[in-house]
PDB file of C-alpha atoms in Angstrom:
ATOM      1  CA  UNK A  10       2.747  -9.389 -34.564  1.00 55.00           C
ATOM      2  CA  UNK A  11       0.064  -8.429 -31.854  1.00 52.00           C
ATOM      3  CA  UNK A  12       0.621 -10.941 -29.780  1.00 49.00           C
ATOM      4  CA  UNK A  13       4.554 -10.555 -29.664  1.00 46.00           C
ATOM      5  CA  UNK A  14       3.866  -6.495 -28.915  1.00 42.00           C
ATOM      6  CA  UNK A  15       1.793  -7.964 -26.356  1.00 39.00           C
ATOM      7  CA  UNK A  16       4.323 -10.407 -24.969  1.00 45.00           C
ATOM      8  CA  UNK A  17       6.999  -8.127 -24.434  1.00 44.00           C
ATOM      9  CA  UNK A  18       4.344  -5.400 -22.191  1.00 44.00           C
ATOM     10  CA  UNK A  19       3.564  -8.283 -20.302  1.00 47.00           C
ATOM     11  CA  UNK A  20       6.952  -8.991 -19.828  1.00 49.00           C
ATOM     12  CA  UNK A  21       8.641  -5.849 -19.684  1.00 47.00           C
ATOM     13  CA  UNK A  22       5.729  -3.990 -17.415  1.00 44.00           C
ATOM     14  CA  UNK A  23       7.223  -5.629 -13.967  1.00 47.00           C
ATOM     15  CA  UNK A  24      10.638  -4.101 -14.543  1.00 43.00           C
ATOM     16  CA  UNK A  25       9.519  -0.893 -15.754  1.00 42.00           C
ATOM     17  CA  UNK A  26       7.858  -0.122 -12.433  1.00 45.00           C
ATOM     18  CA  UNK A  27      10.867  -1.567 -10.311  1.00 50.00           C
ATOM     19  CA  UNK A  28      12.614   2.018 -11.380  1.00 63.00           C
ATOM     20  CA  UNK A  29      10.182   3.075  -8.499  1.00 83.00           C
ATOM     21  CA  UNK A  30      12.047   3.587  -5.067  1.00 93.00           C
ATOM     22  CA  UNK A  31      10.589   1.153  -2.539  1.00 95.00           C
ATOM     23  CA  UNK A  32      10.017   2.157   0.776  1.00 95.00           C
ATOM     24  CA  UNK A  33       9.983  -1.238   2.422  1.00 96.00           C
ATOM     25  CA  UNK A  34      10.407  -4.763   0.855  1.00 97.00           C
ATOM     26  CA  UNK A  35       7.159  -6.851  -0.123  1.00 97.00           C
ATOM     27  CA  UNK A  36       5.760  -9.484   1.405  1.00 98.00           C
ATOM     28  CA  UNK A  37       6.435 -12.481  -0.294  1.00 98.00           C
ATOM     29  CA  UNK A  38       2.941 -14.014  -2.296  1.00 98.00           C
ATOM     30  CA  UNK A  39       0.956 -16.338   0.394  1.00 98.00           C
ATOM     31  CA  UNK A  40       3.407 -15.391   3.235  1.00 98.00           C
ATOM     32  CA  UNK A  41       2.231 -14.407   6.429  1.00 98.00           C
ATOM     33  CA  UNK A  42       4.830 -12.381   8.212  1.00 98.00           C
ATOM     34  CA  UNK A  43       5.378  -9.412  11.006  1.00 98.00           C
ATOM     35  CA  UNK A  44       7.506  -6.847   9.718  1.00 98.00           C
ATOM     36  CA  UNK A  45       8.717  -3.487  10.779  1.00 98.00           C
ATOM     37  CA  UNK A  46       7.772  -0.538   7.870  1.00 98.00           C
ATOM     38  CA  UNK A  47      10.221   2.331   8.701  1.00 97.00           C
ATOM     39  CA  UNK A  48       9.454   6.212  10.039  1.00 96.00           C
ATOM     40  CA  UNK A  49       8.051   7.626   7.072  1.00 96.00           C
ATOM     41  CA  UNK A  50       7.054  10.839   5.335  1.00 97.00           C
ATOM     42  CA  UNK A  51       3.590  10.232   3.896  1.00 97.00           C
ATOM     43  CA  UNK A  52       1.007  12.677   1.737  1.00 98.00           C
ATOM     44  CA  UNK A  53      -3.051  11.934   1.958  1.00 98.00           C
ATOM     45  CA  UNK A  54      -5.824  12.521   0.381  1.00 97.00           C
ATOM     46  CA  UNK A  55      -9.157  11.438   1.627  1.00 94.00           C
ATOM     47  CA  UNK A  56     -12.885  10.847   1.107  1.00 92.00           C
ATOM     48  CA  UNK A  57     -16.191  10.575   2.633  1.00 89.00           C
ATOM     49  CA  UNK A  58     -16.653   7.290   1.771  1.00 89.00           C
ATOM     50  CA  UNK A  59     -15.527   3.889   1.558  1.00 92.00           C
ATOM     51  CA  UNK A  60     -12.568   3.172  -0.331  1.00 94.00           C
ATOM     52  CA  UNK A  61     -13.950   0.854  -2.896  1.00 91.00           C
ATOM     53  CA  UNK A  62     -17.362   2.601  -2.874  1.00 84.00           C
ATOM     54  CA  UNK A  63     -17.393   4.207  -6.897  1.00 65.00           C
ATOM     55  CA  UNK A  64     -14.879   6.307  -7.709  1.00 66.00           C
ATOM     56  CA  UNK A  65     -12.997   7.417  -4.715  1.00 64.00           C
ATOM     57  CA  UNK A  66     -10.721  10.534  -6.744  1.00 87.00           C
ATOM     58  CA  UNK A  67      -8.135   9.909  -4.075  1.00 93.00           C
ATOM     59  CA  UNK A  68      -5.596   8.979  -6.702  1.00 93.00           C
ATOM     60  CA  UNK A  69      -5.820  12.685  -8.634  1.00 93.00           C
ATOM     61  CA  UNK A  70      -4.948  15.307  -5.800  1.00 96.00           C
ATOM     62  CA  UNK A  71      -1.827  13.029  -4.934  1.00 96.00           C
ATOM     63  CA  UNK A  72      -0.473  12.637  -8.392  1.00 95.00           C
ATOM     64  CA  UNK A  73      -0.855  16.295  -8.712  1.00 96.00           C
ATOM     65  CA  UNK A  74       1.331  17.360  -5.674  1.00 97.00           C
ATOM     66  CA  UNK A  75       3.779  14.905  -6.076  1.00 96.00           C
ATOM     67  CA  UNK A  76       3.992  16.618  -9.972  1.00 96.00           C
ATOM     68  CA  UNK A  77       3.901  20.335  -8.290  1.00 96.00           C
ATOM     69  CA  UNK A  78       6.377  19.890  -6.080  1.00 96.00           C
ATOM     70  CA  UNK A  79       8.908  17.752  -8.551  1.00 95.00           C
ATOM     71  CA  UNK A  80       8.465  14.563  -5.856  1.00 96.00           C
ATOM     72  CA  UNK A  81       9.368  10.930  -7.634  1.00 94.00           C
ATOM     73  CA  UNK A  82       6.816   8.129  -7.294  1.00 92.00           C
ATOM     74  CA  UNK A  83       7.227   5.594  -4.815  1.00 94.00           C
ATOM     75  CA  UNK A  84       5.818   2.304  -4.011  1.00 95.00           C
ATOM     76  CA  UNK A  85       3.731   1.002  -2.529  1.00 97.00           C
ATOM     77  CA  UNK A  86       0.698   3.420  -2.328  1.00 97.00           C
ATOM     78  CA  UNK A  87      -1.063   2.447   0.871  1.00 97.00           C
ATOM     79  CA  UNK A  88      -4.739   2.952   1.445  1.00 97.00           C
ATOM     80  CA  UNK A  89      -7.487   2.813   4.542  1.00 96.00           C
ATOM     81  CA  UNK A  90     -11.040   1.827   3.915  1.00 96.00           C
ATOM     82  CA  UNK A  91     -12.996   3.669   6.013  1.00 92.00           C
ATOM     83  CA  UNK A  92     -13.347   6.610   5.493  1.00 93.00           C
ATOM     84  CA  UNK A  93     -11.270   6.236   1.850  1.00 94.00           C
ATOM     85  CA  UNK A  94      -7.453   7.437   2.313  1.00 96.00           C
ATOM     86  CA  UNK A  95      -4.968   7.128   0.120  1.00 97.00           C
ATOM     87  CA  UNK A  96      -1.291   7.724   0.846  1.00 97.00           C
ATOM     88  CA  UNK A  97       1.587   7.863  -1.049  1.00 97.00           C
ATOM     89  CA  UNK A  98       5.008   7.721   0.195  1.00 97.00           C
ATOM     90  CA  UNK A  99       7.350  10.587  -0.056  1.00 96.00           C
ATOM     91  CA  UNK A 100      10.876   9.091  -1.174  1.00 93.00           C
ATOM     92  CA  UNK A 101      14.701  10.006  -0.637  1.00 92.00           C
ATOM     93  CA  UNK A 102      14.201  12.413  -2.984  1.00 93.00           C
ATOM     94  CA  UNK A 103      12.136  14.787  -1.371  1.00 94.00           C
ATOM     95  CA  UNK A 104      12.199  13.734   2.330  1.00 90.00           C
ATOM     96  CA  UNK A 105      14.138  16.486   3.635  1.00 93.00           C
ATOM     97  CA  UNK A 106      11.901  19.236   2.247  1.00 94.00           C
ATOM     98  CA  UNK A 107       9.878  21.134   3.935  1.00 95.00           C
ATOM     99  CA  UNK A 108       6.331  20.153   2.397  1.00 96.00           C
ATOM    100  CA  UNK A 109       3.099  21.796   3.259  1.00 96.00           C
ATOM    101  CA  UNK A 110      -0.416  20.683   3.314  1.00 97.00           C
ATOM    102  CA  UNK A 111      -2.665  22.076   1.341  1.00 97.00           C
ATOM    103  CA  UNK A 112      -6.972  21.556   0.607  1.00 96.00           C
ATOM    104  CA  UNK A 113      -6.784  18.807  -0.805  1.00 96.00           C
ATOM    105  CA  UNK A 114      -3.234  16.860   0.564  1.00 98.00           C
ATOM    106  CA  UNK A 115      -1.999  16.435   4.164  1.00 98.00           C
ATOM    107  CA  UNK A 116       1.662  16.077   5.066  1.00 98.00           C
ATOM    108  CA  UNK A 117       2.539  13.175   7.385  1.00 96.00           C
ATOM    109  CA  UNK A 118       5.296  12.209   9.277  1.00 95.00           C
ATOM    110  CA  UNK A 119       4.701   8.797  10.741  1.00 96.00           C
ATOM    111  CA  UNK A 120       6.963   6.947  13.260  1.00 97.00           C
ATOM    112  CA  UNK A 121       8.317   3.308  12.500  1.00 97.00           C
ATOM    113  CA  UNK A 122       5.332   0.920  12.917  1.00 97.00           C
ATOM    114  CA  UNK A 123       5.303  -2.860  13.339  1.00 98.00           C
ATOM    115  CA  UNK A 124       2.398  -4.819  10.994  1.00 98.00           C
ATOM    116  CA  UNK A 125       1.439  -8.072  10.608  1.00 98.00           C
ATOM    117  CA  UNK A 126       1.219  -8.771   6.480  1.00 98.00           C
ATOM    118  CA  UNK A 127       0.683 -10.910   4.394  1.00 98.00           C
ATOM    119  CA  UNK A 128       1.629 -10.583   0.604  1.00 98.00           C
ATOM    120  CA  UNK A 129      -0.717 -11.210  -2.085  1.00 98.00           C
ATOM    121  CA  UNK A 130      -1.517 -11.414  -6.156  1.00 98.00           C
ATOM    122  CA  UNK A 131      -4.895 -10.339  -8.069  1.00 98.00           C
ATOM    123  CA  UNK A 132      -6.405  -7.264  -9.261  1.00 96.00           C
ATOM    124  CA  UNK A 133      -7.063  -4.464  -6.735  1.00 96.00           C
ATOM    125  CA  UNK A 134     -10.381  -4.942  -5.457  1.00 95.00           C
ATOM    126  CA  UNK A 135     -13.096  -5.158  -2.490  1.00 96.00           C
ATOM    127  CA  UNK A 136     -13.344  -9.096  -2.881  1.00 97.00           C
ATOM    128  CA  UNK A 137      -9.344  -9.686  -3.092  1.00 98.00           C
ATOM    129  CA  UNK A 138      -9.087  -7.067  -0.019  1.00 98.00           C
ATOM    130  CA  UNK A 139     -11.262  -8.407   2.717  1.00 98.00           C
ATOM    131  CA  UNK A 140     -10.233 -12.389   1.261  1.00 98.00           C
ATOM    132  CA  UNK A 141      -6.183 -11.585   2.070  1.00 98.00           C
ATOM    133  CA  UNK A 142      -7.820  -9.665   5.334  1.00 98.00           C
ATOM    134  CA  UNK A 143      -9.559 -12.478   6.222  1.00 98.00           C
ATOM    135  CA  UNK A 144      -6.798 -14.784   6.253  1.00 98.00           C
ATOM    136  CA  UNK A 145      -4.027 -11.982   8.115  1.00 98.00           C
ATOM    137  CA  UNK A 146      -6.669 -12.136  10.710  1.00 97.00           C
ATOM    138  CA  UNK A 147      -7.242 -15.921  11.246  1.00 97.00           C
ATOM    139  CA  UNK A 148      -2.854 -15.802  11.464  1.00 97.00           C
ATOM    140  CA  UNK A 149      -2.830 -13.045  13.762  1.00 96.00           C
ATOM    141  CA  UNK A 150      -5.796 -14.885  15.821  1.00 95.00           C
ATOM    142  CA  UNK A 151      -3.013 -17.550  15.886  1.00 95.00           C
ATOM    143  CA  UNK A 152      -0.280 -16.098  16.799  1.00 90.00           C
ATOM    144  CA  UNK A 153       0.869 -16.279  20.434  1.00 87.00           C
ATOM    145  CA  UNK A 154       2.994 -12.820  20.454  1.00 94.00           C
ATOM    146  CA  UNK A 155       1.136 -10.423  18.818  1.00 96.00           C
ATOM    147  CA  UNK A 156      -2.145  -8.449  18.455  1.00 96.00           C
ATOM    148  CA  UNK A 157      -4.082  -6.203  16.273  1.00 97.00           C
ATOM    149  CA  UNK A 158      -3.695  -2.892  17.212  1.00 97.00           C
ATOM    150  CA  UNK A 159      -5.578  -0.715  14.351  1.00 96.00           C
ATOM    151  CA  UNK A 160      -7.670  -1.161  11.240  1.00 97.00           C
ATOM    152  CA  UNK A 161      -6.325  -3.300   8.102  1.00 98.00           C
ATOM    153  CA  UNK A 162      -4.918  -1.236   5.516  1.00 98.00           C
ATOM    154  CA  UNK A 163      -4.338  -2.574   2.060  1.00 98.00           C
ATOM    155  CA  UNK A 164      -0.397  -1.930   0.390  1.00 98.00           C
ATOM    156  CA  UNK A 165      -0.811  -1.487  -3.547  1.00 98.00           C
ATOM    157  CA  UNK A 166       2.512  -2.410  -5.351  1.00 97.00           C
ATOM    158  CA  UNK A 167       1.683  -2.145  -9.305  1.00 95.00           C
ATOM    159  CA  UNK A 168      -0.120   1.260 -11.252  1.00 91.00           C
ATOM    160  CA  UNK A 169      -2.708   0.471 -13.371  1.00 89.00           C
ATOM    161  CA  UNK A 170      -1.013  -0.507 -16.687  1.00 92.00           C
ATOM    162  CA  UNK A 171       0.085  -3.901 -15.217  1.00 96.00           C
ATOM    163  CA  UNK A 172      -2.689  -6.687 -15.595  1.00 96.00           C
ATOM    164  CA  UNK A 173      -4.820  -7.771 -12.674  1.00 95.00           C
ATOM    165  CA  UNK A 174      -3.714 -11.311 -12.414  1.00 96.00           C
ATOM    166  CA  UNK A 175      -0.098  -9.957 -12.090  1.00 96.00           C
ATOM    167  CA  UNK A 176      -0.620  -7.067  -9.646  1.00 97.00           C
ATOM    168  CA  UNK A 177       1.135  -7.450  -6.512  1.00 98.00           C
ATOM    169  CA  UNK A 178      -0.635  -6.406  -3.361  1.00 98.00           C
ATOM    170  CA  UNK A 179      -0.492  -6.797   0.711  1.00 98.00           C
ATOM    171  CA  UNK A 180      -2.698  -6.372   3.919  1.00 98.00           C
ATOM    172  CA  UNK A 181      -1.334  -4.827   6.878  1.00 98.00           C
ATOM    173  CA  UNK A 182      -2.446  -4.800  10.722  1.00 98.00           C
ATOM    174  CA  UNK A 183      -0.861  -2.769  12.934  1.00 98.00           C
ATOM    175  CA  UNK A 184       0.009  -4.993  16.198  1.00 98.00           C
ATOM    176  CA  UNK A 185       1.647  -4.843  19.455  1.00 97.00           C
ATOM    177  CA  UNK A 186       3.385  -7.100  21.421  1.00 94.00           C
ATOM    178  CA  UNK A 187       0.661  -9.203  23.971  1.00 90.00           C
ATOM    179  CA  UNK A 188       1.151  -8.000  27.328  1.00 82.00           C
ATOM    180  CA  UNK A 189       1.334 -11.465  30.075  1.00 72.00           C
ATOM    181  CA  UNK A 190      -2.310 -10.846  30.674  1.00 70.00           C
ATOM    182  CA  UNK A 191      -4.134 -10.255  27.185  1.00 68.00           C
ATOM    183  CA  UNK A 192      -5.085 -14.001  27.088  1.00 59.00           C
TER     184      UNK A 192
END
């Protein structure tokens, strides 16, 4: 009987978190890609520290404002490295309201932005992070069009009830187009 109950969460965990609006589609697993991520309305919370450096209680002050203030999750949460950020998307719902920082959240309103990403499966961690980075940068190095313009941000998909080996996640570089002379 355990291992049916445990069958179905397995099963039924993906579609459970699909009720989530999505702000952008995901990079396809192993897919290297440039893609556009719309003007957004963001929230942040950040830390002193390095993202993956202990615990980073970036997640807490987010979950709370979005519960204050009646706001829906969205995916993906998106997160910086250094110093630790968090952000988390604010969705149709609330996109039109006027939101306020406060001590512990900013309120962001960031124009459409073009990324390099590529799209990627495993638990959420340090190792996973700079391995996916590693390999977005060796494309980008690689790619005649297009260069990094900004720091490598990873794109969490999944909350922490789904298992590691079936969490979805992406890295994103901001780029720009290569002017005639950048070679």
């Amino acid at each position: 009987m355990r291992s049916i109950i445990l069958i179905i969460v397995i099963f039924s965990t993906p579609f459970v978190m699909s009720a989530a609006e999505k702000v952008f589609p995901q990079t396809a697993v192993n897919t290297h890609e440039l893609k556009t991520i719309p003007a957004s309305k963001l929230i942040v919370s950040q830390s002193d520290g390095y993202y993956f450096g202990g615990n980073n209680s970036l997640f807490r002050p987010l979950f709370r404002y979005i519960s204050q203030n009646d706001i829906a999750m969205t995916t993906p949460v998106e997160a910086e490295m250094r110093p630790g950020k968090m952000y988390f998307y604010i969705g149709r719902d609330a996109a039109d309201r006027d939101l306020s920082s406060n001590a512990e959240v900013e309120v962001l309103e960031l124009p459409e932005r073009l990324v390099a990403s590529l799209g990627s499966r495993g638990s959420y961690s340090e190792q996973n992070f700079n391995r996916a980075m590693e390999s977005l940068e060796n494309w980008l190095a690689d790619h005649p069009t297009h260069k990094a313009d900004g720091a490598a941000r990873a794109i969490f998909w999944n909350g922490p009830d789904v298992p590691g080996f079936m969490k979805r996640f992406e890295v994103h570089i901001p780029v720009v187009e290569k002017a005639a002379d950048d070679d």
